[in-house]
Tab-separated table of C-alpha atoms and ligand atoms in Angstrom:
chain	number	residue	atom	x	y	z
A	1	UNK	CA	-79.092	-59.220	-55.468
A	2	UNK	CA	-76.191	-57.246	-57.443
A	3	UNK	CA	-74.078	-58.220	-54.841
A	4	UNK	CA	-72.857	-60.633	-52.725
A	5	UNK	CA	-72.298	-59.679	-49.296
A	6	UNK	CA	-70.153	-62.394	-48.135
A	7	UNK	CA	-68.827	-65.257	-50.448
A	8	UNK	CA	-66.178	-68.060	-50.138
A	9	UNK	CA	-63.901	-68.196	-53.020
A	10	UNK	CA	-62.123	-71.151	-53.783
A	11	UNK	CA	-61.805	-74.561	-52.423
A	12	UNK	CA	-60.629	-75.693	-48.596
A	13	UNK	CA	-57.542	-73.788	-48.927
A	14	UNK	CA	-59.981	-70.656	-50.382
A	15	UNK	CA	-60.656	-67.679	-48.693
A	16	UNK	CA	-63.626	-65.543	-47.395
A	17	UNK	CA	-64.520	-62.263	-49.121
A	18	UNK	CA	-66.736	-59.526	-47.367
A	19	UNK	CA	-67.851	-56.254	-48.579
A	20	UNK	CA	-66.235	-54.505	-46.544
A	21	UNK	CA	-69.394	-52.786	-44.419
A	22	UNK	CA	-67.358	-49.867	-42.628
A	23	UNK	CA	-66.332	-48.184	-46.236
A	24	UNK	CA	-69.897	-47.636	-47.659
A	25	UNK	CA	-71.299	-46.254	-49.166
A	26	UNK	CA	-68.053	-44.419	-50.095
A	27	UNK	CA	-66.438	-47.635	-51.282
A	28	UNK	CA	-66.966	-50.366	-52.029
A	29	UNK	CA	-64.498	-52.760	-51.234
A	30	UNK	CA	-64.226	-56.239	-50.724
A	31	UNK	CA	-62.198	-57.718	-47.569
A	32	UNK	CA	-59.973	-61.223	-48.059
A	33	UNK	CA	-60.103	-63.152	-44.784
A	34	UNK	CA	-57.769	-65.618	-44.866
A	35	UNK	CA	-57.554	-66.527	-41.039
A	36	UNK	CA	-59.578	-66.591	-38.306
A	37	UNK	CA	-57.784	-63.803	-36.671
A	38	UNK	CA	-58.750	-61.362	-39.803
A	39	UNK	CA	-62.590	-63.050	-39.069
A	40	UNK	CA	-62.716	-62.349	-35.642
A	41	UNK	CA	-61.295	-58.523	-36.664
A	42	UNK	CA	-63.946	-58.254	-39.580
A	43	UNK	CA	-66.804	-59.340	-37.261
A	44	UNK	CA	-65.535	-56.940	-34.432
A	45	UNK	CA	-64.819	-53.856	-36.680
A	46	UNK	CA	-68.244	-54.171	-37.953
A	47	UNK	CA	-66.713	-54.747	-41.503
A	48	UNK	CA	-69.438	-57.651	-41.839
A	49	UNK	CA	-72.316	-56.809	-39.683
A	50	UNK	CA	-76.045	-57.895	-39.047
A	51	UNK	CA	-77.088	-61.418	-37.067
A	52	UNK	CA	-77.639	-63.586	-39.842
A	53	UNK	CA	-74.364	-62.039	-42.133
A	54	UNK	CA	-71.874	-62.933	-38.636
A	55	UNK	CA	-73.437	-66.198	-38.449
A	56	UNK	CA	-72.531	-67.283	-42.425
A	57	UNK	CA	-69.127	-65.451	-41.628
A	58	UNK	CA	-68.516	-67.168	-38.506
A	59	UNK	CA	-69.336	-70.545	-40.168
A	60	UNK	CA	-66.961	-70.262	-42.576
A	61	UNK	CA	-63.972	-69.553	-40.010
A	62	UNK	CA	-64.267	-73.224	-39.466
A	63	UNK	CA	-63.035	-73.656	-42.266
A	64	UNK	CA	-60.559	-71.388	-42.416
A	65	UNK	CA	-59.648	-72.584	-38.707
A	66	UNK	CA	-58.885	-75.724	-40.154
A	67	UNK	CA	-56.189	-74.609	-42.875
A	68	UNK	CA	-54.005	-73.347	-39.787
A	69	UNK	CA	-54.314	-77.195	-38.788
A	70	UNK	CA	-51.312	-79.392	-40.237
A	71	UNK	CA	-51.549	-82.348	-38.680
A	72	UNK	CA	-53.049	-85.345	-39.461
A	73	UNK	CA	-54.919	-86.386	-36.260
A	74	UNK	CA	-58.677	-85.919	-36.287
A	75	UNK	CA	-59.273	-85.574	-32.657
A	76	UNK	CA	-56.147	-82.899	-32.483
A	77	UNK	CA	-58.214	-81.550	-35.254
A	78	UNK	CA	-61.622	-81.443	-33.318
A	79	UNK	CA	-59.752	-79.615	-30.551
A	80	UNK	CA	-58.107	-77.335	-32.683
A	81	UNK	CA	-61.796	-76.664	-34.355
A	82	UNK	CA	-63.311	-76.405	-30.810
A	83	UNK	CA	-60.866	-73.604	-29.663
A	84	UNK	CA	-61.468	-71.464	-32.808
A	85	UNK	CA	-64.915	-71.447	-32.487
A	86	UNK	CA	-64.645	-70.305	-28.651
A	87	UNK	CA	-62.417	-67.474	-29.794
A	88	UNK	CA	-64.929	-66.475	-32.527
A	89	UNK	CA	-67.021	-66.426	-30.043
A	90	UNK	CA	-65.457	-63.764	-28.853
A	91	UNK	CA	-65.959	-61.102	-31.048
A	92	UNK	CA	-69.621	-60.089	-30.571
A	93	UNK	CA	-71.882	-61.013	-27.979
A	94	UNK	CA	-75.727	-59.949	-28.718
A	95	UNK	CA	-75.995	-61.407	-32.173
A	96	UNK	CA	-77.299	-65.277	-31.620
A	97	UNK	CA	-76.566	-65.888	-35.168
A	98	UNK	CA	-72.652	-66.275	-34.408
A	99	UNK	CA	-73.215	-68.955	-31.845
A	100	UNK	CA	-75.930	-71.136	-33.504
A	101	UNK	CA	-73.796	-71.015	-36.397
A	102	UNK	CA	-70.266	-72.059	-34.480
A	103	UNK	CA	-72.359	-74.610	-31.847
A	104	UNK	CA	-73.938	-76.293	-35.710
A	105	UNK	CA	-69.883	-76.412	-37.087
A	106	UNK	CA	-68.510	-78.070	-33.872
A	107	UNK	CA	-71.725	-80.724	-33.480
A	108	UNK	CA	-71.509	-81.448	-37.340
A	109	UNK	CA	-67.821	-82.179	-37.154
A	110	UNK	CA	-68.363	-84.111	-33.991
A	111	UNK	CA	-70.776	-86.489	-35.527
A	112	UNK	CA	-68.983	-86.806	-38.687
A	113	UNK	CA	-66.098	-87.957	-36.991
A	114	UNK	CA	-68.454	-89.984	-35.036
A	115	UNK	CA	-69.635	-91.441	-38.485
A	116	UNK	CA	-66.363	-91.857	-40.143
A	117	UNK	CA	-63.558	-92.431	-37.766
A	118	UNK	CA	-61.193	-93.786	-39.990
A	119	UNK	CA	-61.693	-90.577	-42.915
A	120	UNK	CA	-58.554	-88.488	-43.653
A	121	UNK	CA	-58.301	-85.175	-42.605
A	122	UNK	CA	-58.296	-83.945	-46.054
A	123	UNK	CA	-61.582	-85.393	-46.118
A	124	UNK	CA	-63.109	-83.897	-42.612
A	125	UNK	CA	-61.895	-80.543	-43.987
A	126	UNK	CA	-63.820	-80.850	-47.497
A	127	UNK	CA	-67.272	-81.900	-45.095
A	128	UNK	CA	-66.619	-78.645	-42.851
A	129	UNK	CA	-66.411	-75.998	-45.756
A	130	UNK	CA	-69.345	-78.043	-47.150
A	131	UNK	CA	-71.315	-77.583	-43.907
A	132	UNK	CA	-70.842	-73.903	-44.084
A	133	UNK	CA	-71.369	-73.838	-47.668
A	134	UNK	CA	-75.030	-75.464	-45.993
A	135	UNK	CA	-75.422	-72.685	-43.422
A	136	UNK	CA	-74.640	-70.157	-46.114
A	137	UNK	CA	-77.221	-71.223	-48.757
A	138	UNK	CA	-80.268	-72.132	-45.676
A	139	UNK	CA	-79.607	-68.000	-45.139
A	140	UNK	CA	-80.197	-66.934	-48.771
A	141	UNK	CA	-83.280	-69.589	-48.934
A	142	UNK	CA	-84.591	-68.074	-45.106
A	143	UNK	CA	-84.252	-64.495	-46.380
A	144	UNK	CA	-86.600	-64.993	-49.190
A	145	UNK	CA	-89.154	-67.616	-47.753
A	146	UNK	CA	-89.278	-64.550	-45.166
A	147	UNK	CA	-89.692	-62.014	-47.858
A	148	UNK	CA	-92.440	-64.049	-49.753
A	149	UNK	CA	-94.414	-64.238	-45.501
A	150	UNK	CA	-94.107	-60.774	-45.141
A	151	UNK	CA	-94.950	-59.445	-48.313
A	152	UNK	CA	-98.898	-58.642	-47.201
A	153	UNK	CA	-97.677	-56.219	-44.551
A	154	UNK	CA	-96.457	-53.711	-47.509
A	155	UNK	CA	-99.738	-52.230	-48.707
A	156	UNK	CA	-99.661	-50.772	-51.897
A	157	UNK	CA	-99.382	-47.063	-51.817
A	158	UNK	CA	-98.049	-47.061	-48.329
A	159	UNK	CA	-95.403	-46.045	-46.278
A	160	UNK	CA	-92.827	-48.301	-44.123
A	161	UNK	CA	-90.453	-47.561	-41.496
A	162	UNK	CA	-87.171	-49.391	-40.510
A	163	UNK	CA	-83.870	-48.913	-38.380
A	164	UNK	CA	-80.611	-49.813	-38.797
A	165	UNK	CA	-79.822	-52.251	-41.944
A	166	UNK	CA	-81.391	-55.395	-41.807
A	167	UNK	CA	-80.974	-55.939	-45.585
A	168	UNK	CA	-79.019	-57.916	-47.976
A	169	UNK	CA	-75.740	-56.388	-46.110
A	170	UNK	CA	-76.136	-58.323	-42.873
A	171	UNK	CA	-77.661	-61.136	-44.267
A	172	UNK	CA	-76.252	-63.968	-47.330
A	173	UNK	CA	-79.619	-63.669	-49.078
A	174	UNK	CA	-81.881	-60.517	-49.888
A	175	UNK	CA	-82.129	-59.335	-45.925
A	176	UNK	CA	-84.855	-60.234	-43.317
A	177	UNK	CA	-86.569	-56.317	-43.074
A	178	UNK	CA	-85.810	-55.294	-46.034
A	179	UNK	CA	-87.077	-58.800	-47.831
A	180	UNK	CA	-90.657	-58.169	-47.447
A	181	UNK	CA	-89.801	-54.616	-49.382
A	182	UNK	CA	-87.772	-56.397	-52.319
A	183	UNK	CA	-90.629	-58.653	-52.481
A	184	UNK	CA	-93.553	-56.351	-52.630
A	185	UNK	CA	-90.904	-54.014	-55.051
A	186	UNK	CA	-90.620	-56.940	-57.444
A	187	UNK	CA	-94.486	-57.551	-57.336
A	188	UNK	CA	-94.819	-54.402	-58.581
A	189	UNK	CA	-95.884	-52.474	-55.344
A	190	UNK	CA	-95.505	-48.958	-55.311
A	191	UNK	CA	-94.771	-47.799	-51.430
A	192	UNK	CA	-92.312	-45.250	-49.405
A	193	UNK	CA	-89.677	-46.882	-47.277
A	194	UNK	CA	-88.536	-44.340	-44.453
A	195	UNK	CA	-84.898	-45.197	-43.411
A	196	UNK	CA	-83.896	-44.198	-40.268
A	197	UNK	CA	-80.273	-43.159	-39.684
A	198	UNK	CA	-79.282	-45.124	-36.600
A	199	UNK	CA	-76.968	-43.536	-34.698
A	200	UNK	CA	-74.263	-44.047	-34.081
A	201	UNK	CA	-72.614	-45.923	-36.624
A	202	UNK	CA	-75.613	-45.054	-39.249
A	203	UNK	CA	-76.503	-48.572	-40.401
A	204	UNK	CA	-79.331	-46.967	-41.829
A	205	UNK	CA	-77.784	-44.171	-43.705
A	206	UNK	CA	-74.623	-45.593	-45.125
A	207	UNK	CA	-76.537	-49.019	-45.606
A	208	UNK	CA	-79.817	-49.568	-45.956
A	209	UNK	CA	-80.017	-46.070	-47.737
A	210	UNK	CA	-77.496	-47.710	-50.218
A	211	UNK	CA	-79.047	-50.715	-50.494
A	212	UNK	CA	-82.293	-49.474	-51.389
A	213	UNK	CA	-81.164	-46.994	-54.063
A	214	UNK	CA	-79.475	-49.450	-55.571
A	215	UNK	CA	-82.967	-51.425	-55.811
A	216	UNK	CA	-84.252	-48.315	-56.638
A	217	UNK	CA	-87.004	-48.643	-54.448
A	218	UNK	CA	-88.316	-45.185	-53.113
A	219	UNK	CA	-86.639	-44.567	-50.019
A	220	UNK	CA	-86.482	-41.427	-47.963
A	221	UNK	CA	-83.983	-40.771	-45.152
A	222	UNK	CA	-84.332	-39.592	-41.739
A	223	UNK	CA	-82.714	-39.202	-38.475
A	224	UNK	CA	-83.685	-41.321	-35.612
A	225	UNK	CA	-85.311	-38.268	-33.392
A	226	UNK	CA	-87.712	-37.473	-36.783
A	227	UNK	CA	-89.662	-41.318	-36.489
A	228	UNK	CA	-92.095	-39.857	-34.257
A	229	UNK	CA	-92.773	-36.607	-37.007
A	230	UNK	CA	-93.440	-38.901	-39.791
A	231	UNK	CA	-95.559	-41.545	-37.468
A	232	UNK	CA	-97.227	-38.347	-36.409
A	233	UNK	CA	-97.988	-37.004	-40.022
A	234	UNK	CA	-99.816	-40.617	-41.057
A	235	UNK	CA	-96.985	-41.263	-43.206
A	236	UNK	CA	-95.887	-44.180	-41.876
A	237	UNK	CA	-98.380	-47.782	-41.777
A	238	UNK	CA	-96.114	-50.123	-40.897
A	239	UNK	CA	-92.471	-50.876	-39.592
A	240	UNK	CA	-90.218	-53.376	-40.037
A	241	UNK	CA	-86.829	-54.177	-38.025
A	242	UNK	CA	-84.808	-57.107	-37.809
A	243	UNK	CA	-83.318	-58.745	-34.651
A	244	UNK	CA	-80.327	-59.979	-33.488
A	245	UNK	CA	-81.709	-62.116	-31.291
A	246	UNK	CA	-85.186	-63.383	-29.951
A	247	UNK	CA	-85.737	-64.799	-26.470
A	248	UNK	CA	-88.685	-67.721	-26.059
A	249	UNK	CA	-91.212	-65.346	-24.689
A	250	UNK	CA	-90.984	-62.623	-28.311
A	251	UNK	CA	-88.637	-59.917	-26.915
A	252	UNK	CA	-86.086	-58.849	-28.847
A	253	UNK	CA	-82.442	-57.469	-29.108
A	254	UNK	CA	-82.057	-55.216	-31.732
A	255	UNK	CA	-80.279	-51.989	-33.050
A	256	UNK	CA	-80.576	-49.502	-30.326
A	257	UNK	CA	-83.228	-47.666	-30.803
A	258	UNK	CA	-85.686	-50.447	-31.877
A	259	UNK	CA	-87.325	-50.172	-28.352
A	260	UNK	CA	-87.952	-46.640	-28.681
A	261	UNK	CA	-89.810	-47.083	-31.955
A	262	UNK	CA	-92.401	-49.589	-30.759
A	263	UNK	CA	-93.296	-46.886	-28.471
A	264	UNK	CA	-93.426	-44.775	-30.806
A	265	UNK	CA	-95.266	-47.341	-32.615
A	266	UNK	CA	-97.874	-47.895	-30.255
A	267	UNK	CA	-98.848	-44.309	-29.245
A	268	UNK	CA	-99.612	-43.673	-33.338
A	269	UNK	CA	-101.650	-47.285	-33.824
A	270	UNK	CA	-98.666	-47.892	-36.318
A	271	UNK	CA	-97.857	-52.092	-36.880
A	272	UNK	CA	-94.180	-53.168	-35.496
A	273	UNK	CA	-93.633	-56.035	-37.198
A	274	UNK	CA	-90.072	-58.161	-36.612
A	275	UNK	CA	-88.382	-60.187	-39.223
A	276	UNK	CA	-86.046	-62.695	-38.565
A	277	UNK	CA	-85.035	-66.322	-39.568
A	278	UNK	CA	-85.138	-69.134	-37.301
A	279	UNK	CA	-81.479	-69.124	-36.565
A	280	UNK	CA	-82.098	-66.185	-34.736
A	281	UNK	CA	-84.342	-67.169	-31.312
A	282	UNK	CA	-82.548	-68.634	-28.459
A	283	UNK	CA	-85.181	-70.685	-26.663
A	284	UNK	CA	-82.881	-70.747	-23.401
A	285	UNK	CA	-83.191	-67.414	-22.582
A	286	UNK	CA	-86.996	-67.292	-21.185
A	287	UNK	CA	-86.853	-63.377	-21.571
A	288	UNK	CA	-85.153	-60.413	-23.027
A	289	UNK	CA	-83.465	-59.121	-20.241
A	290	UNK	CA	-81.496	-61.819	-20.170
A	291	UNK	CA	-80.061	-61.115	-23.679
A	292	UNK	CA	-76.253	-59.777	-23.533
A	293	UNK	CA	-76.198	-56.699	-24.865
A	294	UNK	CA	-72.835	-55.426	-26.183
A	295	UNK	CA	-71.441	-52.137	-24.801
A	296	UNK	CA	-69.223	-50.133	-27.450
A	297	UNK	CA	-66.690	-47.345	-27.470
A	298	UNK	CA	-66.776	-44.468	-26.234
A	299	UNK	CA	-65.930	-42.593	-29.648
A	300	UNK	CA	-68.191	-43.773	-31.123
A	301	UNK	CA	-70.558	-41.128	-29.349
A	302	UNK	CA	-68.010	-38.513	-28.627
A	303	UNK	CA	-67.286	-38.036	-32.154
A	304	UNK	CA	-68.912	-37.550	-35.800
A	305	UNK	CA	-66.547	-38.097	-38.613
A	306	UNK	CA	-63.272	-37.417	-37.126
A	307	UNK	CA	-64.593	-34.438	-35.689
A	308	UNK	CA	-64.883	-34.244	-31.322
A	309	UNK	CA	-68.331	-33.551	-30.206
A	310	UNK	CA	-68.544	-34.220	-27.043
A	311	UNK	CA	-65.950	-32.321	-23.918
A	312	UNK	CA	-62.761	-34.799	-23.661
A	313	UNK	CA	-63.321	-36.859	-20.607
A	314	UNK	CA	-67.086	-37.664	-21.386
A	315	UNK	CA	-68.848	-40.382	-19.585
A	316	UNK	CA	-70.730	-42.205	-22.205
A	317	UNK	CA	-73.145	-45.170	-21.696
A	318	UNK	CA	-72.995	-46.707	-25.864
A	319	UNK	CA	-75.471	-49.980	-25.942
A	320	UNK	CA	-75.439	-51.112	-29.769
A	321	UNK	CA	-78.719	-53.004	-28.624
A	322	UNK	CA	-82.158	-52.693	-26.678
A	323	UNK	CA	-84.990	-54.883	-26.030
A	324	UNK	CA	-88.431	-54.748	-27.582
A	325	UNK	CA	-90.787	-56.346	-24.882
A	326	UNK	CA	-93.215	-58.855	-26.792
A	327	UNK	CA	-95.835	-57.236	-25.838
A	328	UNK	CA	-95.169	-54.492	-28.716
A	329	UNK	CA	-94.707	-56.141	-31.864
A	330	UNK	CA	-97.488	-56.642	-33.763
A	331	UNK	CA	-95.966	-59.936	-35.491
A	332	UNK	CA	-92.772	-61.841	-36.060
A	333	UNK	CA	-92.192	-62.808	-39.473
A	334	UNK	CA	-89.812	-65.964	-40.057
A	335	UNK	CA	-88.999	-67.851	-43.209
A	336	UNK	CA	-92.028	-70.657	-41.602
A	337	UNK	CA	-94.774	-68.021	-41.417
A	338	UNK	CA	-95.959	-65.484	-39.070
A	339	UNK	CA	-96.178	-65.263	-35.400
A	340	UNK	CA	-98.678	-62.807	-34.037
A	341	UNK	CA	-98.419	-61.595	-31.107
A	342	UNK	CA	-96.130	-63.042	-29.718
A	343	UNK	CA	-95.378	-65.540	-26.926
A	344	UNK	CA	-93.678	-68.330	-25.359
A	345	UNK	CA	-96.140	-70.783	-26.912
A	346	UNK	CA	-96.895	-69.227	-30.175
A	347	UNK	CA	-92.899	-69.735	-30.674
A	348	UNK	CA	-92.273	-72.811	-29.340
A	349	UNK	CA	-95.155	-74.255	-31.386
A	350	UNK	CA	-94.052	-72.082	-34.817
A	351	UNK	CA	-90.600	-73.129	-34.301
A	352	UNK	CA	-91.458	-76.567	-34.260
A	353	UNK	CA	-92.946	-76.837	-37.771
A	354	UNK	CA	-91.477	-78.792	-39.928
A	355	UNK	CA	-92.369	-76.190	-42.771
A	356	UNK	CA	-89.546	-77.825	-44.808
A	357	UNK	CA	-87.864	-74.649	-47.639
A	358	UNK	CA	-88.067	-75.500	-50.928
A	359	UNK	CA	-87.492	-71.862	-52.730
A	360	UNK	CA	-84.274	-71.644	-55.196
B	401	MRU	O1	-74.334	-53.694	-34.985
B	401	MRU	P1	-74.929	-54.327	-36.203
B	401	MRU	O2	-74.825	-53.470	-37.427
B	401	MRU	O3	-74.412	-55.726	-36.427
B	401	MRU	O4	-76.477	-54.456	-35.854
B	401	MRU	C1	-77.339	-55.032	-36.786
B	401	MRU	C2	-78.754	-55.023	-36.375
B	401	MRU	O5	-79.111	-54.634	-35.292
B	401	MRU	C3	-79.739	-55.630	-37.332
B	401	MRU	O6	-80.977	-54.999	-37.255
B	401	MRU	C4	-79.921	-57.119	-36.977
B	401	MRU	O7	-78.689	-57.760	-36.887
B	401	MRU	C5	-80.768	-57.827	-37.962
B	401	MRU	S1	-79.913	-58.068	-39.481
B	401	MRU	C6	-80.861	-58.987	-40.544
């Protein structure tokens, strides 16, 4: 990619840097965090966004957690580490990503403690930025091992679909959604990706159009009540989403508005494929409407720009998620393979492989 979404300059007294997600495509603008109260604020504020991207961010506020730690004592430490990652915990709830990535930070440090008792702080700090440094790199490797699995599903001459931005913006690597495309783009595949605007913080217009310009692949953009024209017009062969996060029966949290479109999907005999690493299915929550789905301002509905559109006093119902029911997606694409059609078997078994990453 030309860019790096998120990247940790420095050593353990370094720093995160984030493109700074709520300024595109306007600006571009990279965002220091430098504590994990300017994390927790970046992740909240949407300035770094998608599952995979809070989960690499939210790693890495270990080890900015631990530069606010000056004492010498590892198990002061430990508790130090464990409250930050509860209050990171905080900031978004739907998004899986963020806790598999704090719950892998706290049970590393335990066991290296566990390991080492007698190390030096200075020590446990350099193994929990190299940890994250871990989480960070699996991502990029996961984003294209899912790329190179779901490159098949982009026919040549065709057309895709996707919502919100599930691209190299919310992830460390090249995206999960938009992989397959940069894939099949630098195979030489010549297709139509229709971006859908995803209201109402338009992921898709101010991001994945971005994105995909600046790949110049051929992309096309559309509002999110025009899907079901271009489905309708045979323009459309396949879709492709991400998810934020994947119960153990295949349903899925994502953007709002991916549950519409695998209706829409399904009345037009149109593919609804979901790509998303491993990181992203939480096996203890048997189905999706158990997923927490995260409830946003009001504002956010009630105005466009800094315009009002809606009478003061509105009452607004603003999900930033919905649930895909298994029983509509085609096939979920991770960086071990491909799941079709879905189920609480089909996962458990496909999560299971050892299908070990070896792509650099
Ligand atoms: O509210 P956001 O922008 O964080 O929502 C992002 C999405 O819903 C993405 O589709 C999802 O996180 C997958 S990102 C690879």
């Amino acid at each position: 990619m030309v860019f790096e979404t998120l990247e940790w300059i420095g050593g353990i007294d370094g720093h995160l840097e984030l493109i700074d997600q709520r300024l595109l495509p306007g600006e571009f603008t990279k965002l220091k965090c430098k504590t994990v109260a300017q994390l927790w604020d970046a992740i909240k504020t949407l300035a770094v966004r998608g599952a995979p991207a809070i989960g690499v961010a939210a790693g890495y506020g270990i080890p900015l957690a631990m530069q606010a730690y000056d004492g010498s004592e590892l198990k002061a430490a430990y508790a130090h580490l464990v409250k930050s990652t509860e209050h990171l915990a905080e900031s978004r709830p739907t998004a899986v990503n963020l806790f598999w990535a704090l719950e892998r930070m706290k049970t590393y440090a335990n066991s290296f403690i566990a390991n080492d008792p007698n190390c030096s702080i200075g020590e446990f700090k350099t193994a929990l930025l190299g940890e994250a440094h871990a989480i960070c790199r699996q991502d990029k490797e996961m984003c294209k091992a899912i790329g190179v699995n779901g490159e098949k599903f982009i026919k040549e001459g065709s057309g895709v679909l996707t919502h919100c931005n599930a691209g190299a913006l919310a992830t460390a690597g090249q995206g999960t959604a938009l992989s397959p495309m940069y894939e099949a783009h630098a195979n030489g595949k010549k297709f139509k990706v229709y971006v859908d605007e995803t209201r109402p913080l338009l992921q898709g217009a101010r991001l994945t159009a971005w994105e995909l310009t600046q790949a110049k692949i051929d992309a096309t953009l559309v509002c999110d009540n025009m899907a079901g024209v271009v489905m309708k017009a045979g323009k459309v062969d396949a879709i492709i989403t991400g998810a934020d996060r994947i119960a153990a029966n295949g349903d899925v949290a994502n953007k709002i508005g991916t549950y519409t479109l695998s209706i829409l999907a399904k009345a037009h005999g149109v593919p609804f494929y979901i790509a998303a690493p491993s990181s992203t299915f939480d096996l203890d929550i048997k189905s999706g409407d158990k997923i927490p789905i995260e409830e946003r301002d009001a504002d956010e509905i009630c105005e466009f720009g800094a315009r009002r559109t809606a009478p003061e006093g509105m009452k607004v119902f603003n999900p930033a998620f919905d649930v895909t029911c298994a029983e509509n997606i085609t096939a979920i694409i991770t960086e071990k393979g491909v799941i079709e059609k879905p189920n609480t078997k089909k996962i458990a078994a496909h999560l299971k492989t050892d299908k070990i990453l070896k792509l650099k």
